[in-house]
Coordinates of C-alpha atoms and ligand atoms in Angstrom, one line a residue:
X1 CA 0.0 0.0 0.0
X2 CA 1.6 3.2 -1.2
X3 CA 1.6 6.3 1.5
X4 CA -1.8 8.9 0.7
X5 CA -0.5 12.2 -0.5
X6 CA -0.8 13.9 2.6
X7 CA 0.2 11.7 5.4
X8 CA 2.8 10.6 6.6
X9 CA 4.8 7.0 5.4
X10 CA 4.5 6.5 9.2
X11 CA 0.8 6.5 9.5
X12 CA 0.3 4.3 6.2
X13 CA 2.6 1.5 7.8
X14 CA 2.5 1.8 11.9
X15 CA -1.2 2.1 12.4
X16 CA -3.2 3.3 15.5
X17 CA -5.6 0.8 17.2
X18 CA -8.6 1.7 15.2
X19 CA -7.3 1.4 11.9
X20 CA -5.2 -1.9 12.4
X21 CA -7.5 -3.9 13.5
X22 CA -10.4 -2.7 11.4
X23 CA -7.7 -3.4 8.8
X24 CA -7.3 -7.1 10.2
X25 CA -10.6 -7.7 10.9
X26 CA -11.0 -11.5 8.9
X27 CA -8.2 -12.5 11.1
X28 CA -7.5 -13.0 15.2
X29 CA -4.4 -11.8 16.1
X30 CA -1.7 -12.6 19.3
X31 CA 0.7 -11.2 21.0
X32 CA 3.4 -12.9 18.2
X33 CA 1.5 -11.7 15.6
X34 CA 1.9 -8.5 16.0
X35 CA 5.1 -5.4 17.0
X36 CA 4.6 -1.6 17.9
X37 CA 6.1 0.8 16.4
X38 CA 8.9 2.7 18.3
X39 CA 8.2 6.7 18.6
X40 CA 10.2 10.0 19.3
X41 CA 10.8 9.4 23.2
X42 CA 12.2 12.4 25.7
X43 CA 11.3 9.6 28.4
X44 CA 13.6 7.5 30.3
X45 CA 12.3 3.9 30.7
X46 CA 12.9 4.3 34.6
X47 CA 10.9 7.6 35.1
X48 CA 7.5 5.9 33.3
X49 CA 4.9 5.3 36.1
X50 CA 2.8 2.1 35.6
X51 CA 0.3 2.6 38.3
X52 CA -3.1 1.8 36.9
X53 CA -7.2 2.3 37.9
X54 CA -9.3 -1.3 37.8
X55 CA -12.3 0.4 39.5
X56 CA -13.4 3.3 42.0
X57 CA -11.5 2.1 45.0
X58 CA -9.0 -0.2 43.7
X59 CA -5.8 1.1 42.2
X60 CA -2.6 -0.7 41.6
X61 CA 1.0 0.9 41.7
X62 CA 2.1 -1.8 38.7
X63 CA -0.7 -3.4 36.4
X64 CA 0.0 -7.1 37.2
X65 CA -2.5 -9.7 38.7
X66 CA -2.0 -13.1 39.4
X67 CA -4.4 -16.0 38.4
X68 CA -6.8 -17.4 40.7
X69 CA -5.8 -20.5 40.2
X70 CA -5.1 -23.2 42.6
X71 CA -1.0 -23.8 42.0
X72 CA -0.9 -19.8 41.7
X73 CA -2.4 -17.6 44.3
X74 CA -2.9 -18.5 47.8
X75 CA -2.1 -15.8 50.7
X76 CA 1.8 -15.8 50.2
X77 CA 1.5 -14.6 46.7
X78 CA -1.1 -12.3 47.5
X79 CA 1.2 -10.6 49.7
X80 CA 4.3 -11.1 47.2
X81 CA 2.1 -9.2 44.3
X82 CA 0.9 -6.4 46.7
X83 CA 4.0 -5.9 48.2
X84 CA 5.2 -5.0 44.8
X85 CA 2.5 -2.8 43.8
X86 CA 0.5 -5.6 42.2
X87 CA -2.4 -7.6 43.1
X88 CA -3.4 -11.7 44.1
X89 CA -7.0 -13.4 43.4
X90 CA -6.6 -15.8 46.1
X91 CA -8.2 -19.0 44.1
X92 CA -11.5 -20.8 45.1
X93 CA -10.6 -24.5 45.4
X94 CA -10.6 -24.8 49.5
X95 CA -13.3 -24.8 51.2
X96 CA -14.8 -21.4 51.7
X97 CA -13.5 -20.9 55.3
X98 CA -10.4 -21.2 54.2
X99 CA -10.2 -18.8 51.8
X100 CA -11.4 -16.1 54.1
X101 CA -8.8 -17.1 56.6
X102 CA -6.1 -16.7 53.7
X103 CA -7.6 -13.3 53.2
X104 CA -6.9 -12.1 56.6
X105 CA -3.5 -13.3 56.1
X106 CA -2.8 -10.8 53.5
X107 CA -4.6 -7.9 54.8
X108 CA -3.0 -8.4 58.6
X109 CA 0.3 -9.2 56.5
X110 CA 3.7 -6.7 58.1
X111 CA 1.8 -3.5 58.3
X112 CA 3.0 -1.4 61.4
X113 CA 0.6 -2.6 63.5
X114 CA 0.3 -6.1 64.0
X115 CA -3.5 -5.8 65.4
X116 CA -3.7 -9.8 66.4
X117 CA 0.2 -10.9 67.6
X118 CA 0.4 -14.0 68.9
X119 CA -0.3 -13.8 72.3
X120 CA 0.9 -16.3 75.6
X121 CA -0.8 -17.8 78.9
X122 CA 1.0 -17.1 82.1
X123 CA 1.1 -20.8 83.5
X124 CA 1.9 -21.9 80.3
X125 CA 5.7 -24.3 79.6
X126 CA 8.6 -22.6 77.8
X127 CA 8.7 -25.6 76.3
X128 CA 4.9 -25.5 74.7
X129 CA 6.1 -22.0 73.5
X130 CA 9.0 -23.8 71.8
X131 CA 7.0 -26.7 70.4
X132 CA 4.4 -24.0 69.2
X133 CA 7.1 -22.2 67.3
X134 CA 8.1 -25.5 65.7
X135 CA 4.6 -26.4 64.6
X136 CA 3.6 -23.2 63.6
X137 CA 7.4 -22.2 61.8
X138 CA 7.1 -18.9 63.6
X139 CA 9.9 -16.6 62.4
X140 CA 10.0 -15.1 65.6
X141 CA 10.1 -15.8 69.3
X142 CA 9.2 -12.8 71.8
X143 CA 5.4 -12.8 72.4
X144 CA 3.1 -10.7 74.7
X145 CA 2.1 -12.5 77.5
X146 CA -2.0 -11.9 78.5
X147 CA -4.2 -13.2 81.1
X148 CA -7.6 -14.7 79.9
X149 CA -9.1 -10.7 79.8
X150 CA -6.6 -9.8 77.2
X151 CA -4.4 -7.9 80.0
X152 CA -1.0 -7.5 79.7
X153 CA 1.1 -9.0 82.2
X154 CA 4.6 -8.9 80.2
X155 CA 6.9 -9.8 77.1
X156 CA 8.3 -13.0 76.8
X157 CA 11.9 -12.2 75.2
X158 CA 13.4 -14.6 72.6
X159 CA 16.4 -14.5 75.2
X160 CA 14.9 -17.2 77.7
X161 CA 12.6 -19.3 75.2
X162 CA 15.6 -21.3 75.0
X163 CA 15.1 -25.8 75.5
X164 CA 17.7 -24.9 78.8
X165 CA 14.6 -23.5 80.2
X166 CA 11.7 -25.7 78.6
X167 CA 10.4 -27.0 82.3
X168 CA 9.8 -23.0 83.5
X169 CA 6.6 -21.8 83.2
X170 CA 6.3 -18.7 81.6
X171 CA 5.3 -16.5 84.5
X172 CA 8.7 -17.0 86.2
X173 CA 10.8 -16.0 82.4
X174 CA 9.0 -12.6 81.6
X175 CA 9.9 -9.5 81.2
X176 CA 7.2 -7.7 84.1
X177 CA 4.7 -5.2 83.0
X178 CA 6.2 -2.0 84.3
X179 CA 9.5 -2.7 82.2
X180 CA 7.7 -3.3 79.1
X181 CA 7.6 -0.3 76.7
X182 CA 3.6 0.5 75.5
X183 CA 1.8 3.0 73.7
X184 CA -2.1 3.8 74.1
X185 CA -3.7 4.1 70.3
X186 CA -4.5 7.7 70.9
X187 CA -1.0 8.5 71.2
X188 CA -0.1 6.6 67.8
X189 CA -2.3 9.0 66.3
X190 CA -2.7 9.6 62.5
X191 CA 0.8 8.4 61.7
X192 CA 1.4 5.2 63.8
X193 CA 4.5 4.3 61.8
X194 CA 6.3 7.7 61.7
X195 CA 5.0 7.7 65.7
X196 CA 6.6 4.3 66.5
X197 CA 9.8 5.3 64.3
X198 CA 10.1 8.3 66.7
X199 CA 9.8 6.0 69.8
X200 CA 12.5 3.0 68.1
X201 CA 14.8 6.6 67.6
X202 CA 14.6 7.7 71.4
X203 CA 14.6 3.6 72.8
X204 CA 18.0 2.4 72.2
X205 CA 17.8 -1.4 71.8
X206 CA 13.9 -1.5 71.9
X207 CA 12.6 -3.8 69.1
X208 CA 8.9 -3.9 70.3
X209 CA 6.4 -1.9 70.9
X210 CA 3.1 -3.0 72.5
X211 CA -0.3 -0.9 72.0
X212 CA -2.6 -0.7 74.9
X213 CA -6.2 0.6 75.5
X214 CA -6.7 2.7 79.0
X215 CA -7.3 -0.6 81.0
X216 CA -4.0 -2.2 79.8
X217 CA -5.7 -4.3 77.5
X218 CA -3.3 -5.9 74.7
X219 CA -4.4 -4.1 71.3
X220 CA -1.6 -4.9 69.1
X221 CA 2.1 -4.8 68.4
X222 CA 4.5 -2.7 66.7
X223 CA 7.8 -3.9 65.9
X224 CA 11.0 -2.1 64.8
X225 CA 11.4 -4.3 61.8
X226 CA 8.4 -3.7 60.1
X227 CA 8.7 -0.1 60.7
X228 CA 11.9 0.2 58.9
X229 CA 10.8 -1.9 55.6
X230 CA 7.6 0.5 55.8
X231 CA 9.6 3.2 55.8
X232 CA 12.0 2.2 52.8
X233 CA 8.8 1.0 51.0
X234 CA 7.7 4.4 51.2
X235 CA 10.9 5.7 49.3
X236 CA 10.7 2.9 46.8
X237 CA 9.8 3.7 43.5
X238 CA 6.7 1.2 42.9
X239 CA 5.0 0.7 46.4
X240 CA 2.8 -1.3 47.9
X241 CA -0.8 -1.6 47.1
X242 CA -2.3 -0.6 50.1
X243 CA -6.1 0.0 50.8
X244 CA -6.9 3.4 52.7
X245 CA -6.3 1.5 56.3
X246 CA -2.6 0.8 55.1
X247 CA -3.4 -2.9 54.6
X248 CA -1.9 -4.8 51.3
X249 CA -4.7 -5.3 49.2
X250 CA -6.0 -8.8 48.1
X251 CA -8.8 -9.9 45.8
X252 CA -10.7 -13.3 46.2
X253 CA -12.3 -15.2 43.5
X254 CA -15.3 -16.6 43.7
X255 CA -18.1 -18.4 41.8
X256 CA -21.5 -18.7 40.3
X257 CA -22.2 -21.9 42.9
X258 CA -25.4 -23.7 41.7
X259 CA -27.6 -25.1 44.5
X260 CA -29.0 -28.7 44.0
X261 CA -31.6 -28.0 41.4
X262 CA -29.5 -26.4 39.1
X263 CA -29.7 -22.9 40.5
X264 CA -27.7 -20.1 41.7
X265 CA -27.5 -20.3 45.1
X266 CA -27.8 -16.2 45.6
X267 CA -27.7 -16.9 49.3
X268 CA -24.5 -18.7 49.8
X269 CA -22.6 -16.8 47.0
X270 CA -23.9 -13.7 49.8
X271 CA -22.8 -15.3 52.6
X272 CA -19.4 -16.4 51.1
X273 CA -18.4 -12.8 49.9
X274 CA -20.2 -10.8 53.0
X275 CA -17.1 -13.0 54.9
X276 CA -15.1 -11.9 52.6
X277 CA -16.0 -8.4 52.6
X278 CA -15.6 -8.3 56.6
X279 CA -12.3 -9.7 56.2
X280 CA -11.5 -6.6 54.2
X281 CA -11.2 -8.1 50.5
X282 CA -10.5 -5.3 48.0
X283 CA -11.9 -6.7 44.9
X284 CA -13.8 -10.1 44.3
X285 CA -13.8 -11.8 40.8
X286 CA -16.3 -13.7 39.6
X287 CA -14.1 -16.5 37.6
X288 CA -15.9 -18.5 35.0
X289 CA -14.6 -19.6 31.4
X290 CA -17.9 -18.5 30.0
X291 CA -18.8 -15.1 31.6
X292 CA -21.1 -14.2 29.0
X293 CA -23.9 -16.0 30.6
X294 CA -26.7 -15.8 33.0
X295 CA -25.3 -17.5 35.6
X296 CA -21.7 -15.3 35.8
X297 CA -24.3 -12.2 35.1
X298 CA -26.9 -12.7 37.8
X299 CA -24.1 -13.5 40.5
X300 CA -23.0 -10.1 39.2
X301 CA -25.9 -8.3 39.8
X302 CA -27.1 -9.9 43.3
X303 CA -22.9 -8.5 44.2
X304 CA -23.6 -5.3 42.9
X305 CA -27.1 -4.6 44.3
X306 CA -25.7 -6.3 48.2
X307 CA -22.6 -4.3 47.8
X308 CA -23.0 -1.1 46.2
X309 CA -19.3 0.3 46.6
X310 CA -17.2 -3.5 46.1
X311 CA -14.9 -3.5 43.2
X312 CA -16.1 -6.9 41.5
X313 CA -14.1 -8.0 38.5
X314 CA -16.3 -10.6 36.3
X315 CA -15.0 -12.7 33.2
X316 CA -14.0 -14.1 30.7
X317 CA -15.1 -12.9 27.3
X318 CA -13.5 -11.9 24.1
X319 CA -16.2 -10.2 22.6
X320 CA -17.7 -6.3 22.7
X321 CA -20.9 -8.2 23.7
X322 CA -19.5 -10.0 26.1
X323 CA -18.1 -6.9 27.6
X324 CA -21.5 -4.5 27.7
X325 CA -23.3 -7.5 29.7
X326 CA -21.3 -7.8 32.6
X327 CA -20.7 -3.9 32.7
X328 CA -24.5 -4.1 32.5
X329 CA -24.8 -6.1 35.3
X330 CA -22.2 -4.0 37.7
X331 CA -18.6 -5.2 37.2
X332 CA -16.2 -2.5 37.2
X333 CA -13.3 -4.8 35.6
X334 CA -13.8 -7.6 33.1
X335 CA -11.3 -10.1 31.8
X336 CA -10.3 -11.3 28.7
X337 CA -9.0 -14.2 27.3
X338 CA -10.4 -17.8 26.0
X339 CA -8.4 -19.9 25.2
X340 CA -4.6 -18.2 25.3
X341 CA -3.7 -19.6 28.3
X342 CA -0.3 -21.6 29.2
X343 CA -2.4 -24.4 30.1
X344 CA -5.2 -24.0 28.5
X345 CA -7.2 -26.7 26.1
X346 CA -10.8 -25.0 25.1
X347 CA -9.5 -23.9 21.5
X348 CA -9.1 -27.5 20.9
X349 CA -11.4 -29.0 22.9
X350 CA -14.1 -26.9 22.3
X351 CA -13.2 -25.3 19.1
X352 CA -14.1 -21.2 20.7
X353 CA -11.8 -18.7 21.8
X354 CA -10.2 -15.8 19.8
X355 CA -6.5 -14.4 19.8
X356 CA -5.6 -12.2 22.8
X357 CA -4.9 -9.1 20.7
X358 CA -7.5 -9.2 18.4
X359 CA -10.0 -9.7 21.4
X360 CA -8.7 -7.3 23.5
X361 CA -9.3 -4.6 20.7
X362 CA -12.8 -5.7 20.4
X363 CA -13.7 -5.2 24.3
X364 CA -12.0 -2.2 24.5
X365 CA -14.6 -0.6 22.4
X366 CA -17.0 -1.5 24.4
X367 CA -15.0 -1.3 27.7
X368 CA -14.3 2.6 26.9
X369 CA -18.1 3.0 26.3
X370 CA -19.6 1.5 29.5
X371 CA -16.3 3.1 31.1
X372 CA -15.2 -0.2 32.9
X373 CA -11.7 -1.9 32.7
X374 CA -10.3 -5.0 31.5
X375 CA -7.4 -7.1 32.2
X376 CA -6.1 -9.0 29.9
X377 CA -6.0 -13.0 31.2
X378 CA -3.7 -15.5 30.0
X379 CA -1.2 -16.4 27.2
X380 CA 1.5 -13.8 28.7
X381 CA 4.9 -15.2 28.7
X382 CA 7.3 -12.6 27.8
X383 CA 7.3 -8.4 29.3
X384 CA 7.0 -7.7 25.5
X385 CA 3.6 -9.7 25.5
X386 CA 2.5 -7.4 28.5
X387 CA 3.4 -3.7 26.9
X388 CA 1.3 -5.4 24.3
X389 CA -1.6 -5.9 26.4
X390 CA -1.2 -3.0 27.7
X391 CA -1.7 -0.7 25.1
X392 CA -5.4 -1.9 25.2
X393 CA -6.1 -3.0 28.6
X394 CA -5.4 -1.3 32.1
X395 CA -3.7 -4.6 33.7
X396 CA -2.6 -8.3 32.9
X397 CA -4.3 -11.5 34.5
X398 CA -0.9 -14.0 35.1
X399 CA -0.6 -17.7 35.5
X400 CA 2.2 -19.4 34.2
X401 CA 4.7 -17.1 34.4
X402 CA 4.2 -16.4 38.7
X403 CA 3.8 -20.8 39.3
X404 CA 7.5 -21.7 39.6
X405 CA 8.1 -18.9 42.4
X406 CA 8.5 -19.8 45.5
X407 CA 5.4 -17.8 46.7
X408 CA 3.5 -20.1 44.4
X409 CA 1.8 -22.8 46.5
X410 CA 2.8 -26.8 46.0
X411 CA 6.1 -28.5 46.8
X412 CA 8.9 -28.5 44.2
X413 CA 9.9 -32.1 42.6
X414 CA 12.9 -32.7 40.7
X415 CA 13.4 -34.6 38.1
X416 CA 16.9 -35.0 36.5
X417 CA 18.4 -32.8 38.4
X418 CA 16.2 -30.0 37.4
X419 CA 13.4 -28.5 39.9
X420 CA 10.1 -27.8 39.1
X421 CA 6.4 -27.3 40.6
X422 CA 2.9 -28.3 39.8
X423 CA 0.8 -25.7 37.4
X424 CA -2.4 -27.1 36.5
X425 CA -5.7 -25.7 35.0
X426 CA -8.6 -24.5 36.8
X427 CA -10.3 -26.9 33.9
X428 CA -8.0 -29.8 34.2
X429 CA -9.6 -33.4 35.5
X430 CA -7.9 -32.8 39.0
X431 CA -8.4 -29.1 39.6
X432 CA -12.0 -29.7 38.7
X433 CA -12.3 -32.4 41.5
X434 CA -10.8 -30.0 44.1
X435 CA -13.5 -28.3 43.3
X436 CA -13.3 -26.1 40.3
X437 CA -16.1 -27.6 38.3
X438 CA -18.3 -24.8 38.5
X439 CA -15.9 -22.3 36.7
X440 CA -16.4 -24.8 33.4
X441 CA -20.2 -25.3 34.0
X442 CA -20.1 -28.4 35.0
X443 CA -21.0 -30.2 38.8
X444 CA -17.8 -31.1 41.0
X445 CA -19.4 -35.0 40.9
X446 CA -19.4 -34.4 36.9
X447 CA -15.2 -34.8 37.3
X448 CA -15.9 -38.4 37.7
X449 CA -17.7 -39.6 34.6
X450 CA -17.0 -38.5 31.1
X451 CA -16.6 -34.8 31.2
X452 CA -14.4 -32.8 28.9
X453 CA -11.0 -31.2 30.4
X454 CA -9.9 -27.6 29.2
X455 CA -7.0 -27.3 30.8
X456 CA -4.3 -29.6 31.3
X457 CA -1.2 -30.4 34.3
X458 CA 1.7 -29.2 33.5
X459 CA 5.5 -28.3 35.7
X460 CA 6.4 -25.4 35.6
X461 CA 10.9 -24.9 36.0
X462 CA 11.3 -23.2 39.3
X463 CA 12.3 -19.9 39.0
X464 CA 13.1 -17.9 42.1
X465 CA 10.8 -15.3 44.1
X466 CA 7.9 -13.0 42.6
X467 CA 10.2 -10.0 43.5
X468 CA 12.7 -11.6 40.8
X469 CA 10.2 -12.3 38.6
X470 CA 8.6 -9.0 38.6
X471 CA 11.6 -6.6 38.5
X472 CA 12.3 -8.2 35.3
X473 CA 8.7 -7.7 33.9
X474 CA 9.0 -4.2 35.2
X475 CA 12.6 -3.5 33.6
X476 CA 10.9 -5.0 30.3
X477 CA 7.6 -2.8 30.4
X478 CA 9.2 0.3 31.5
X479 CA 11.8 0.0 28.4
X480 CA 8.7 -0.8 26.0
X481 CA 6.9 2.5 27.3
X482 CA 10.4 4.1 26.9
X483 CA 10.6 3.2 23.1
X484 CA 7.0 5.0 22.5
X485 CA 7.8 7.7 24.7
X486 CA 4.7 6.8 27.0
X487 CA 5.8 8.3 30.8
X488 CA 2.2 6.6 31.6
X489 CA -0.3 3.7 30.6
X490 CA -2.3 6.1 30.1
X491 CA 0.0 7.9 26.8
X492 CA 0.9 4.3 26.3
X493 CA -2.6 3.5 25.4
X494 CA -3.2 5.8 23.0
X495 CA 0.3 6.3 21.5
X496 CA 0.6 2.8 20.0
X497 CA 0.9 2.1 16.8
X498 CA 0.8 -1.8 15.3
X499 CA 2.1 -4.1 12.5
X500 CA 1.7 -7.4 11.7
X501 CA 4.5 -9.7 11.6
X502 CA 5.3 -12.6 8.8
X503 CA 6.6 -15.6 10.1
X504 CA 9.9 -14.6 9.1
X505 CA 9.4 -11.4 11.2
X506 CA 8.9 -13.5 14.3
X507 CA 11.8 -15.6 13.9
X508 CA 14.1 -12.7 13.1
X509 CA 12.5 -11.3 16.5
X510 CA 14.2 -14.2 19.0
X511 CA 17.7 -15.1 19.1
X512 CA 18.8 -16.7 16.0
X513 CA 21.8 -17.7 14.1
X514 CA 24.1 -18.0 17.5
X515 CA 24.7 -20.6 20.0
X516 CA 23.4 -18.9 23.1
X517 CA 25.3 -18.9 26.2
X518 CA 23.0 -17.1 28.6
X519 CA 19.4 -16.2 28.4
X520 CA 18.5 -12.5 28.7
X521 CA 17.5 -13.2 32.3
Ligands
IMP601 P1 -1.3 -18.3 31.6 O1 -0.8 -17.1 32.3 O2 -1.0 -18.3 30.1 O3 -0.7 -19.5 32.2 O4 -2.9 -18.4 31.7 C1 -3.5 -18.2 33.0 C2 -5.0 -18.1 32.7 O5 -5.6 -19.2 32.0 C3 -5.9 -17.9 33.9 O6 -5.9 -16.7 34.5 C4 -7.3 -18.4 33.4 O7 -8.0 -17.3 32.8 C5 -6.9 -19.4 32.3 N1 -7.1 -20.8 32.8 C6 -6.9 -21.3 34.0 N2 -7.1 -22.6 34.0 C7 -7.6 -22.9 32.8 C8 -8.0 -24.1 32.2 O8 -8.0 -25.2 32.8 N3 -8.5 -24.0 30.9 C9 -8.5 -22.8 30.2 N4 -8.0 -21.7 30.7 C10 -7.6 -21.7 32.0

């Protein structure tokens, strides 16, 4: 195609959004299909900000979720992915219970005050403390010591919970009341941590600080550790996502449970996320692979009329259609993807599912007219993928790429002399027996008989902690947003300009023609 008189040669071959796609519009397009153009840049990849807005309420410092998905996001990813600015779906395979108590793990996770330490009976053995330590792999070992009103009657210091002294009973080994350093809540005032960083200052060799009510009840505990990574967090360039109380945020998913007739079950799906809600959840997602459906909607709507204000992400789609429902029905965020994931088997099994760019074009569309936000879920594997992604939608949904960290739940096997971890679909035969059924529209007692799998178990190579993992992804997107001269996602979005790739493009576009010595990572 020869450049038009007027415009530029630029335009004709790096187009914007509208025109490339409505240019490729017999023909889905992924991440590999496609490249964006590179643009005059006066920004520095390491001054672009990637913070990003999912709904009213929930904003992220860096635009990366990770999967609710059973090898992917329990509590200690949560935490891992809001510590770095991100945030965690905690998945729904445990029984409901448990996934509220793996909530509060996140949002009671090292803020300043730790409002529920671990506290100790007077008459109890040094020993028991020991043995609870042990059971319990409790990375610390000075506790408060309360009677059975909550008062306080002393620390125990790490010093004497030693074996030597297992047969004393705690009473005799702690530190008494009127030497133990405390703080009322009124005098922590509006800045507990800048408070307690005053008191750790003028304290030499003070590494606790308890917090008391008028009548010496035991309210929480402040210790100097926490308050110094609080206060380099606060210094660091992406922070933590925090909600407004200072808590990491966390998101659970959750989903469109069918009672034994075959229909929703409005009143457990309320009970389940009013727990939720009360354990402070910032966002809950209703996770299906079909979210252009009744079910997914309605669950929607009886979320959105119980909780006016609650962020609620709902998926997946890939079409415009697909996209004005759920908005319809009151999700603020909707995710896309069918089919593109790591693990994934509904193209083949079931023949649906469209290409990750090519969908994400179509629901933004709509997304920009109901002015709600998607996330685009699945297929990621590379940072280049995710500027990709990001030049349409206003975060990425992760699973393969966060299940060999540590963080990730599931033991590590190795197998010649290489380690690796589970990473199965929500849709695979097993996952759906734990439970995951439901998300594929299909009962949990269907996993027994004949049912057809969409996902499939898989290992995963270990590869180090999410902090690795996402400083890399970070270095990558920032230098992406660099080349267009985007300082935001917000110029990223609409300064992108796409071409397609031949075959030959793509290989050209890897390493080639060397023996490689070291990967780029
Ligand atoms: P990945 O990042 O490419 O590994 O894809 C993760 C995404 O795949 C998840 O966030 C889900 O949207 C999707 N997914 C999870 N389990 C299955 C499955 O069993 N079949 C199809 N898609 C799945």
């Amino acid at each position: 195609m020869a450049a038009t008189r007027n415009s530029h040669p630029d335009d004709t071959f790096y187009q914007k959004a509208d025109s490339f796609f409505a240019a490729n519009s017999k023909i889905g397009l992924t991440y590999d299909d496609i490249t964006l153009a590179t643009l005059y840049s006066d920004i520095l990849p390491r001054n672009t900000q990637l913070d990003t807005t999912l709904a009213g309420g929930l904003q992220l410092n860096i635009p990366a979720i990770s999967a609710d998905m059973d090898t992917v996001t329990e509590s200690r990813m949560a935490i891992a992915m809001a510590l770095n600015g991100g945030l965690g779906l905690i998945h729904y395979n445990m029984p409901e219970r448990e996934q509220l108590s793996q909530v509060s793990r996140v949002k009671y996770h090292v803020q300043g005050l730790i409002q529920d330490p671990i506290k100790i009976a007077p008459d109890q053995l040094i020993g028991d403390v020991l043995a609870l330590i042990e059971e319990k792999k409790f990375g610390f070992s000075t506790f408060p010591v309360v009677n059975e009103k909550g008062t306080l009657l002393g620390l125990l210091s790490g010093h004497v919970v030693k074996p030597r002294y297992a047969t004393k009973k705690v009473i005799e080994a702690l530190t008494p009341r009127k030497a133990v350093h405390t703080i009322t809540k009124k005098e922590l005032g509006k800045d507990p941590i800048a408070r307690a960083d005053k008191f750790f200052t003028e304290h030499l060799g003070i590494h606790k600080l308890l917090v008391v009510d008028d009548a010496d009840h035991l309210h929480g505990l402040i210790t100097m550790s926490d308050v110094e990574r609080i206060t380099l967090e606060r210094k660091a360039q992406f922070k933590p996502a925090r909600d407004a109380s200072f808590r990491l945020v966390c998101g659970a998913a959750v989903s469109a449970t069918r009672n034994a007739f075959g229909e929703l079950d409005k009143k457990r799906i309320l009970e389940h996320v009013s727990g939720l809600v009360e354990r402070g959840v910032d966002v809950v997602a209703v996770s299906t692979a079909h979210g252009h459906s009744q079910g997914v909607g309605d669950t929607v709507k009886v979320l959105r009329d119980a909780f006016p204000k609650l962020p609620i992400i709902a998926g997946n789609v890939t079409s415009a259609a697909g996209v004005e429902y759920l908005a319809d029905c009151g999700a603020n965020a909707i995710k896309v993807g069918q089919g593109p994931g790591s693990i994934c088997t509904t193209r083949i099994v079931a023949g649906v599912g469209i290409p990750q760019m090519t969908a994400l074009y179509v629901c933004s569309l709509a997304a920009k007219k109901k002015k709600v936000s998607i996330l685009a879920d699945g297929g990621i594997t590379k940072s280049g993928d995710i500027v990709k992604a990001l030049t349409l939608a206003q975060a990425v949904i992760c699973g393969g790429i966060f299940a060999g960290c540590t963080e990730a739940p599931g033991d590590v096997v190795e197998i010649s002399g290489k380690m690796y971890k589970h990473y199965r679909g929500m849709g695979s035969l097993a996952a759906m027996k734990s439970g995951s059924a439901a998300r594929y529209g299909h009962e949990k007692a269907d996993a027994t008989r004949k049912v057809a799998a969409e996902g499939i178990e898989a290992l995963k190579e270990v590869c180090g902690s999410v902090d690795r993992v996402l400083a890399t992804l970070i270095g990558g997107i920032q230098s992406g947003m660099g080349y267009l001269g985007a300082k935001d996602l917000v110029s990223l979005r609409a300064k992108a300009r796409y071409i397609r790739v031949s075959p030959a493009g793509q290989r050209e576009a890897a390493p080639h023609d060397v023996v490689e010595l070291k990967t780029g990572n």
